[in-house]
Each structure stands twice: as C-alpha cells, then as structure tokens.
mmCIF file of C-alpha atoms and ligand atoms in Angstrom:
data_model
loop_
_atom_site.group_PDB
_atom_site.id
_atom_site.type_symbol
_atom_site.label_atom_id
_atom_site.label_comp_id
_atom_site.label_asym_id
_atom_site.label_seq_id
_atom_site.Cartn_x
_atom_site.Cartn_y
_atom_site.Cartn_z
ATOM 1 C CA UNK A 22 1.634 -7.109 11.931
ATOM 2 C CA UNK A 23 1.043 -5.277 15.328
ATOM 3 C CA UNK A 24 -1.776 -2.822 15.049
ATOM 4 C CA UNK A 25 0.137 0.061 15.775
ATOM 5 C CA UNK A 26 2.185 -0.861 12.773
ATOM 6 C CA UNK A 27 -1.157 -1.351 10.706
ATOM 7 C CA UNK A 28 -1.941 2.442 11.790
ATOM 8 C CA UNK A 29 1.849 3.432 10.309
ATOM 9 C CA UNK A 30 1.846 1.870 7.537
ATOM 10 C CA UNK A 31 -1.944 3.238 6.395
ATOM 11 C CA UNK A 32 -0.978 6.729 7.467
ATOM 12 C CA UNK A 33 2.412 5.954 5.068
ATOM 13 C CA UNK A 34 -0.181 4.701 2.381
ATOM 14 C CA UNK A 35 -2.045 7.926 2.651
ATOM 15 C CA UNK A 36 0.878 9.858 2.348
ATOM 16 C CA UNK A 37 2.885 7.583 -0.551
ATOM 17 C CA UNK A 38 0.452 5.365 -2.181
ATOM 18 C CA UNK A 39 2.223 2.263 -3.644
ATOM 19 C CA UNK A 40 2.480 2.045 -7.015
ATOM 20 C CA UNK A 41 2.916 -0.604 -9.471
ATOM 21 C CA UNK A 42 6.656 -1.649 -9.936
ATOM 22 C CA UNK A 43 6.500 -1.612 -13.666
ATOM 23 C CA UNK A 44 3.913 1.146 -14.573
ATOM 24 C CA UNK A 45 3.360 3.489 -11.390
ATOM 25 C CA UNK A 46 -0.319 3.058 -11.527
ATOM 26 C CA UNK A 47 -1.673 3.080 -7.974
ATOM 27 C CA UNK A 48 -2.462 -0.310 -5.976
ATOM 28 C CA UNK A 49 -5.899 -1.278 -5.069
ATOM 29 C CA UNK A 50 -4.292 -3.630 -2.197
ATOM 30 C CA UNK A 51 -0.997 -2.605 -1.636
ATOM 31 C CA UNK A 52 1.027 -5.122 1.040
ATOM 32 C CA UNK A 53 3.521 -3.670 2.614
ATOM 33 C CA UNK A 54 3.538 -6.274 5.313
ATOM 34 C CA UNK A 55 5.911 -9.867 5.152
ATOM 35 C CA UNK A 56 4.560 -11.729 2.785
ATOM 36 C CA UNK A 57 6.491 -14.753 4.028
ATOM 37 C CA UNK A 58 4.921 -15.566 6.659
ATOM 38 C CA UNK A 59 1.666 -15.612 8.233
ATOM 39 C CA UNK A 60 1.239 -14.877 11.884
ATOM 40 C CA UNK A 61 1.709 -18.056 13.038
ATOM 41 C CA UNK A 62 5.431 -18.606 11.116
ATOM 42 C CA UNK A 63 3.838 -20.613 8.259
ATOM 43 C CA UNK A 64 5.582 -20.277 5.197
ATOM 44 C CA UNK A 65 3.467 -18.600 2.399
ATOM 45 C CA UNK A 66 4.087 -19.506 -1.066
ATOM 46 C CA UNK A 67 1.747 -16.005 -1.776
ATOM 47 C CA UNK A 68 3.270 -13.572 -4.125
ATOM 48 C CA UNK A 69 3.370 -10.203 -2.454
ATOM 49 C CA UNK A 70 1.453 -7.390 -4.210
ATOM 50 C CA UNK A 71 3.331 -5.535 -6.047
ATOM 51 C CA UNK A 72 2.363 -5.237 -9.738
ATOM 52 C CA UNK A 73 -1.618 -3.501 -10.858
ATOM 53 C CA UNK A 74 -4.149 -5.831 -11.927
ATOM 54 C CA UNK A 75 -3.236 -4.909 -15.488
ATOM 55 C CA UNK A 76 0.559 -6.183 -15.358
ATOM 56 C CA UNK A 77 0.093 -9.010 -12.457
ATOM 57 C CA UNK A 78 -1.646 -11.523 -15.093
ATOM 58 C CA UNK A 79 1.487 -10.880 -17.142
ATOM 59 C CA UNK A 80 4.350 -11.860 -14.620
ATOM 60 C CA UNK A 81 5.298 -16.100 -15.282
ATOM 61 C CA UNK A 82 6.693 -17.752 -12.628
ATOM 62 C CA UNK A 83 10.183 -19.548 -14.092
ATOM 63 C CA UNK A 84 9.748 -23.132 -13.872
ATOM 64 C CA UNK A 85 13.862 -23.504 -14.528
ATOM 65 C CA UNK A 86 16.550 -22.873 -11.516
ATOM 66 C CA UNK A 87 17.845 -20.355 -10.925
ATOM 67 C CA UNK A 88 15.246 -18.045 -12.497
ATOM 68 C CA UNK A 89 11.822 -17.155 -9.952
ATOM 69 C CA UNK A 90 10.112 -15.469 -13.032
ATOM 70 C CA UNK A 91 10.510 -15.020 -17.029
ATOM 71 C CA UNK A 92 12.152 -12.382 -17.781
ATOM 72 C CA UNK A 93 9.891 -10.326 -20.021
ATOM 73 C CA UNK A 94 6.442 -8.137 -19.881
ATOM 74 C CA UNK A 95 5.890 -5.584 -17.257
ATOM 75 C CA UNK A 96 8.858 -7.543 -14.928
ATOM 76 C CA UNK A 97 11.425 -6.572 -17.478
ATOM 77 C CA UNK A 98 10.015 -3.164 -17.623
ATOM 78 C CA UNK A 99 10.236 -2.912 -13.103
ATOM 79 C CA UNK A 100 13.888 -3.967 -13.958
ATOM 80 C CA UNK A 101 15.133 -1.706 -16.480
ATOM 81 C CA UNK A 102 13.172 1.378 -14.571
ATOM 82 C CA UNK A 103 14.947 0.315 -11.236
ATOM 83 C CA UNK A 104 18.621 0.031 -13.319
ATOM 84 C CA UNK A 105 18.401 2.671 -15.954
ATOM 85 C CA UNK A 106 16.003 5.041 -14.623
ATOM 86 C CA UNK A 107 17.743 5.260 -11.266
ATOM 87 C CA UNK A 108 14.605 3.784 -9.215
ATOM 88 C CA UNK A 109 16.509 2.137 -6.548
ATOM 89 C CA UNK A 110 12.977 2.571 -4.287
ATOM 90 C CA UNK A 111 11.805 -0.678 -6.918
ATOM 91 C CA UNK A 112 14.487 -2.784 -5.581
ATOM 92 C CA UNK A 113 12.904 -3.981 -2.481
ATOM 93 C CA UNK A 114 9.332 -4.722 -3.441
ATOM 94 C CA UNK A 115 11.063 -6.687 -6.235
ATOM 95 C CA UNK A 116 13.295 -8.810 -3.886
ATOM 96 C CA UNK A 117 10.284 -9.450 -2.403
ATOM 97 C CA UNK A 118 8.624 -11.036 -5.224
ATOM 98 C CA UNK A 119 11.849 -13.485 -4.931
ATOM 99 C CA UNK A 120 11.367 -14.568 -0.805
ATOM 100 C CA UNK A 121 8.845 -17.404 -1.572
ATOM 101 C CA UNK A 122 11.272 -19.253 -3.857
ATOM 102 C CA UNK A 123 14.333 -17.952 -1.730
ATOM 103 C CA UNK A 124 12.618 -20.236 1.484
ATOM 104 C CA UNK A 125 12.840 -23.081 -0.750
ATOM 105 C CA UNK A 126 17.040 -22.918 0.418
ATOM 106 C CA UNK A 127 16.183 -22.168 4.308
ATOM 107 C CA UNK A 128 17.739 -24.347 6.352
ATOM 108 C CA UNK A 129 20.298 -24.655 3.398
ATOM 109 C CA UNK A 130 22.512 -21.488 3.199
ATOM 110 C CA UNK A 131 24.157 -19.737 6.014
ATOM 111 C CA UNK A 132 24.481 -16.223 4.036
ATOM 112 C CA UNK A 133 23.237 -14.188 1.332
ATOM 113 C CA UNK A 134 25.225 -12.876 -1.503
ATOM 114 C CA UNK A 135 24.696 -10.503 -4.250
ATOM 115 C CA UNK A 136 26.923 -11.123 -7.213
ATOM 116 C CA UNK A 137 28.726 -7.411 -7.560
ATOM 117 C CA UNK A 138 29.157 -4.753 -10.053
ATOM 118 C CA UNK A 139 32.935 -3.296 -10.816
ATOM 119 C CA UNK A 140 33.167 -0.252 -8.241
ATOM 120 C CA UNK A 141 33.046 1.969 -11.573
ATOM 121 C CA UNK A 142 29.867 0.634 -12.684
ATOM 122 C CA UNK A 143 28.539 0.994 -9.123
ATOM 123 C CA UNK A 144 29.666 4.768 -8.912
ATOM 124 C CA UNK A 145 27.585 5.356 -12.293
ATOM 125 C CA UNK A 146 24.440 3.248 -11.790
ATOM 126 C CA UNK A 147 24.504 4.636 -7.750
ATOM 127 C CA UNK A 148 23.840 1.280 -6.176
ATOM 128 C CA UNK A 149 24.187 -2.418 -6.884
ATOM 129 C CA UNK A 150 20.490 -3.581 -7.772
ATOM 130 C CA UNK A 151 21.181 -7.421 -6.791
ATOM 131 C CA UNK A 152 22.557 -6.212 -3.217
ATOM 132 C CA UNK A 153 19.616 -4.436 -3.164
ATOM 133 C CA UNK A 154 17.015 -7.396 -4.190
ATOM 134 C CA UNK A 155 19.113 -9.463 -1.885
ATOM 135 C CA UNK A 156 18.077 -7.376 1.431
ATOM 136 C CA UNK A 157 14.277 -8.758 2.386
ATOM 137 C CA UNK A 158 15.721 -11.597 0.947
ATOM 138 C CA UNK A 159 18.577 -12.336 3.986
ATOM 139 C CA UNK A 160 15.735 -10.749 6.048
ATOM 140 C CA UNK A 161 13.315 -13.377 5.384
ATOM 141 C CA UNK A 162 15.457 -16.369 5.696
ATOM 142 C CA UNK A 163 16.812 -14.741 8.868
ATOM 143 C CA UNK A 164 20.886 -15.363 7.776
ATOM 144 C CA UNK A 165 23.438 -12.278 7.354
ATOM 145 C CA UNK A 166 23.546 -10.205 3.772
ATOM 146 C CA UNK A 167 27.381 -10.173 2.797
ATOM 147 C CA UNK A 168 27.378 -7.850 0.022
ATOM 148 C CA UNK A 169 31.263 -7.696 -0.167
ATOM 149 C CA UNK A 170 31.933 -11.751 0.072
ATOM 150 C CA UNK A 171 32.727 -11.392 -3.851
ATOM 151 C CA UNK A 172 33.984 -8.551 -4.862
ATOM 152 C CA UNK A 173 34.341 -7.745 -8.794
ATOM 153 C CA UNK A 174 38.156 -7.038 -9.233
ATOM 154 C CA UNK A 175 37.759 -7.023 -13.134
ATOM 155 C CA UNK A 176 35.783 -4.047 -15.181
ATOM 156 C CA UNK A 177 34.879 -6.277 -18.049
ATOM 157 C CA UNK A 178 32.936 -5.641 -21.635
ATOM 158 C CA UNK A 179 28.856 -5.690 -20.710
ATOM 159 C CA UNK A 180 27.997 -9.429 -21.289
ATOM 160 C CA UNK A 181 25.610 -7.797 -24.181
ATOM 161 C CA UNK A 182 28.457 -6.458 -25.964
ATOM 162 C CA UNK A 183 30.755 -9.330 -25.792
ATOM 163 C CA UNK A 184 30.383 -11.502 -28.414
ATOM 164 C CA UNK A 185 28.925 -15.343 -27.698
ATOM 165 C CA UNK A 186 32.566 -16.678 -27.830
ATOM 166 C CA UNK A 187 33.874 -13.862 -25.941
ATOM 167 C CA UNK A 188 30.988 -14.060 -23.255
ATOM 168 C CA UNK A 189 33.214 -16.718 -20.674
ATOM 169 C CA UNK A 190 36.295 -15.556 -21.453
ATOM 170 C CA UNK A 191 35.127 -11.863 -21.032
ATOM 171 C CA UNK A 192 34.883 -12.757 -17.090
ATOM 172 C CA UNK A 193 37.133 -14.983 -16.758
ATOM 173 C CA UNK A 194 38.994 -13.289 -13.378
ATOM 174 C CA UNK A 195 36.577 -10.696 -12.946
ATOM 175 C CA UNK A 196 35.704 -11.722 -9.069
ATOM 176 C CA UNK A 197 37.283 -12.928 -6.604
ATOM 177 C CA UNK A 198 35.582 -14.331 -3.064
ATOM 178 C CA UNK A 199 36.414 -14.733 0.636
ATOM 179 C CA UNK A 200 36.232 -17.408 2.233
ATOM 180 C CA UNK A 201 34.201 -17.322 5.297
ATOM 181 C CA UNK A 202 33.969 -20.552 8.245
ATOM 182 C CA UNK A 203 31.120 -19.143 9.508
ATOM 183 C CA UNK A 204 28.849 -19.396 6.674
ATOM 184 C CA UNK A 205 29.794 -21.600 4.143
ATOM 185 C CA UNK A 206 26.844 -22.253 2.175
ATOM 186 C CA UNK A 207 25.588 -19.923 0.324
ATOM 187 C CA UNK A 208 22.724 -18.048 -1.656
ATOM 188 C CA UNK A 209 24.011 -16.017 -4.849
ATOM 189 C CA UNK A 210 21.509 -13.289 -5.692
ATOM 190 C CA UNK A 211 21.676 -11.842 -8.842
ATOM 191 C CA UNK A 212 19.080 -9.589 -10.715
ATOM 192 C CA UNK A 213 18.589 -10.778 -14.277
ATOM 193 C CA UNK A 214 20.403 -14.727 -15.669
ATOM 194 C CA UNK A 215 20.366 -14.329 -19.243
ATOM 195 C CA UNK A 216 23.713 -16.629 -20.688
ATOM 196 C CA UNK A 217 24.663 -17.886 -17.228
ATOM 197 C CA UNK A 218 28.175 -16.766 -17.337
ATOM 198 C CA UNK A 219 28.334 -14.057 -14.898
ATOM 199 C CA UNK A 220 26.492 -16.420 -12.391
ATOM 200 C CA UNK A 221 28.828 -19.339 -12.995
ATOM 201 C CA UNK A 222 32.194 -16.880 -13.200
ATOM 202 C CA UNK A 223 30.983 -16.027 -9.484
ATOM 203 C CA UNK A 224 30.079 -19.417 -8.068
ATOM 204 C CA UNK A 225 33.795 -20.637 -9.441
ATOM 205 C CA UNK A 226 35.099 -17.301 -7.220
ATOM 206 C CA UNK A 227 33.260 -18.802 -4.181
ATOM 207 C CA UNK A 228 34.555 -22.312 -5.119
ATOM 208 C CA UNK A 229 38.213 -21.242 -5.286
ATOM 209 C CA UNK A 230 37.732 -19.267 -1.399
ATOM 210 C CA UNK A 231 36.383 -22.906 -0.192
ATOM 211 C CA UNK A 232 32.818 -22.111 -0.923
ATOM 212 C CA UNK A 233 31.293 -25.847 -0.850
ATOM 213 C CA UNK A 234 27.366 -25.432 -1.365
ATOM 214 C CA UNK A 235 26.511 -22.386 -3.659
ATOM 215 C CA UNK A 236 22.619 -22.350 -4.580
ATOM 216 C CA UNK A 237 21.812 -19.447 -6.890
ATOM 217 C CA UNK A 238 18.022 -17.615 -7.137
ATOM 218 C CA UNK A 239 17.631 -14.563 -9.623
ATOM 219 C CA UNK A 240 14.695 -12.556 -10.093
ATOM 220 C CA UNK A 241 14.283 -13.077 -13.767
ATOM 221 C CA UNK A 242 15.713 -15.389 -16.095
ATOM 222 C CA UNK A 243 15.742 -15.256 -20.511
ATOM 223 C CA UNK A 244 14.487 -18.444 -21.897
HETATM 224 ZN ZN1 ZN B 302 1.282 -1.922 -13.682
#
C-alpha cells in the first residue's frame, strides 16, 4: 500500500473506525489493506483482521472442503447480522477472511461464482450475501465475478424447513447455468454449507451448461 493510500485509509479510520464483524466492538489493528499479498506478490496464508481479540480466539479454521471455517461462535453471529440484520457493509471483510483458502484454486478456475438467491428472496433480503463474499474474492485471484452464470429459476421451501427427505428433491430444478468458453472452470462461492444440497443442486446446473471443473469454497460450514 502506497503511502498516500496509508494517509486515506487512516483519515477513513478516524472517521469510521472498524469494528468487529460479529460484535461491533472497535479494532485495535484494523487492516484494511490486501491481506493476500505482501508487497512483493507473496501469497499470505495471514487471516485479515477482522474479528476483536475477544471473538478472534473463537473463529476455527474448517479442516473439511468446501468449508474455510466452522460455522459457529462469533462467525455465525457476523453471518446472521450481515443476512438478517441487513448489514451488507459485513460482507466484504468476511469474503476476505475466505481469500487465503480461495488462492489455494489460483491458477485453477477461470471465474468466480456465487450460488444465487430466487429474485424474490433477493428483493426481500436487498442483496445476495454470497455475490457479495465472492467480490475480494475474484479480486484477489485476479479472474472475472459472474454473479448471473447460475441463475435460481426455482423459489423453493428454505432448506431449514424442508424436511431431510425433502431437502434434494426440494431443489431439484431450482438453477439453471450458462455455459461460458471463456471460463470454464470454476469457483462456486456460497455463504454458509450446512446439508450440501444447495451446493451440489448448483454444481449439477454448471455440469449440465458444460461446466467441467467446479471447485467450491464457503465461508462457513456445520459439522
Ligand atoms: Zn467481537
């Protein structure tokens, strides 16, 4: 980061502090820079700051794919503030949090894509959180965001309401994909895996539109 930048960005800190994703408490160390990188392009494993000192210790990295952390604790919290509390501001520090295990696929996928909400659902909740999440992601890895690849063509039951039978069959035709020459490997964001079948109904839309390589990363994941 440039110094003039440095300059903008403290003058922004005096103006907004950052705050803690999942409480609001202020940050001591606040990084609004790339965490990605250093300044010589090496790749930093380094967890941006974006959680107190209180809730950090709390956040578990997810040792299972697709899942970058456990889904519980002051992450869950960040997560249902940014979807039910209308706090779409939350949505980029948390993608964030997801760019060291999205580099993992660099080199891999050609284009980033969020899996979709209905356009009803979208309307009411005012954005789509996983497009969102999936921004610094396509940023990072340096490879276009197609937020409209898939598009959800299906309003179905909330996965939480279906019942566990129901769950596949609930989505079954809900999306439907495009293919696209240019790109055709891709990286599925979505923001929470709990059963696996809205991730897997979308990976089968990409499939059927010629979609060969599909790699999928979410930003928490129920074990
Ligand atoms: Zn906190």
């Amino acid at each position: 980061m440039g110094s003039l930048q440095r300059f903008l960005f403290g003058c922004l800190e005096l103006v907004a502090p950052q705050t803690c994703v999942a409480c609001d408490e202020p940050l001591e160390r606040p990084s609004y820079d790339h965490p990605a990188s250093d300044l010589e392009g090496n790749v930093s494993e380094r967890m941006p700051n974006v959680f107190c000192d209180a809730c950090q210790p709390l956040i578990e990295p997810c040792s299972r794919n697709p899942g970058a952390f456990e889904y519980g604790g002051p992450l869950a919290d960040a997560i249902k503030r940014m979807k039910y509390s209308f706090r779409p501001d939350l949505a980029r520090p948390l993608g964030r949090l997801m760019i060291p295990r999205a580099l993992r696929y660099a080199g891999e996928v050609d284009s980033v894509v969020p899996v979709p909400l209905h356009p009803r659902k979208r309307r009411q909740r005012g954005f789509n959180q996983s497009a969102l999440l999936a921004r610094p992601i396509a940023k990072a890895l340096a490879i276009p965001l197609q937020p409209s690849r898939v598009q959800r063509i299906r309003d179905t039951l909330p996965q939480s309401l279906a019942s566990e039978t129901n769950r596949a069959t609930n989505l079954r035709g809900a999306f439907r994909a495009r293919a696209n020459e240019k790109q055709p490997r891709v990286l599925l964001i979505d923001d929470v895996q709990t059963t696996g079948h809205t991730l897997r109904a979308t990976e089968e839309a990409l499939r059927r539109a010629g979609v060969a390589h599909v790699h999928a990363l979410t930003l928490a994941m129920t074990l």
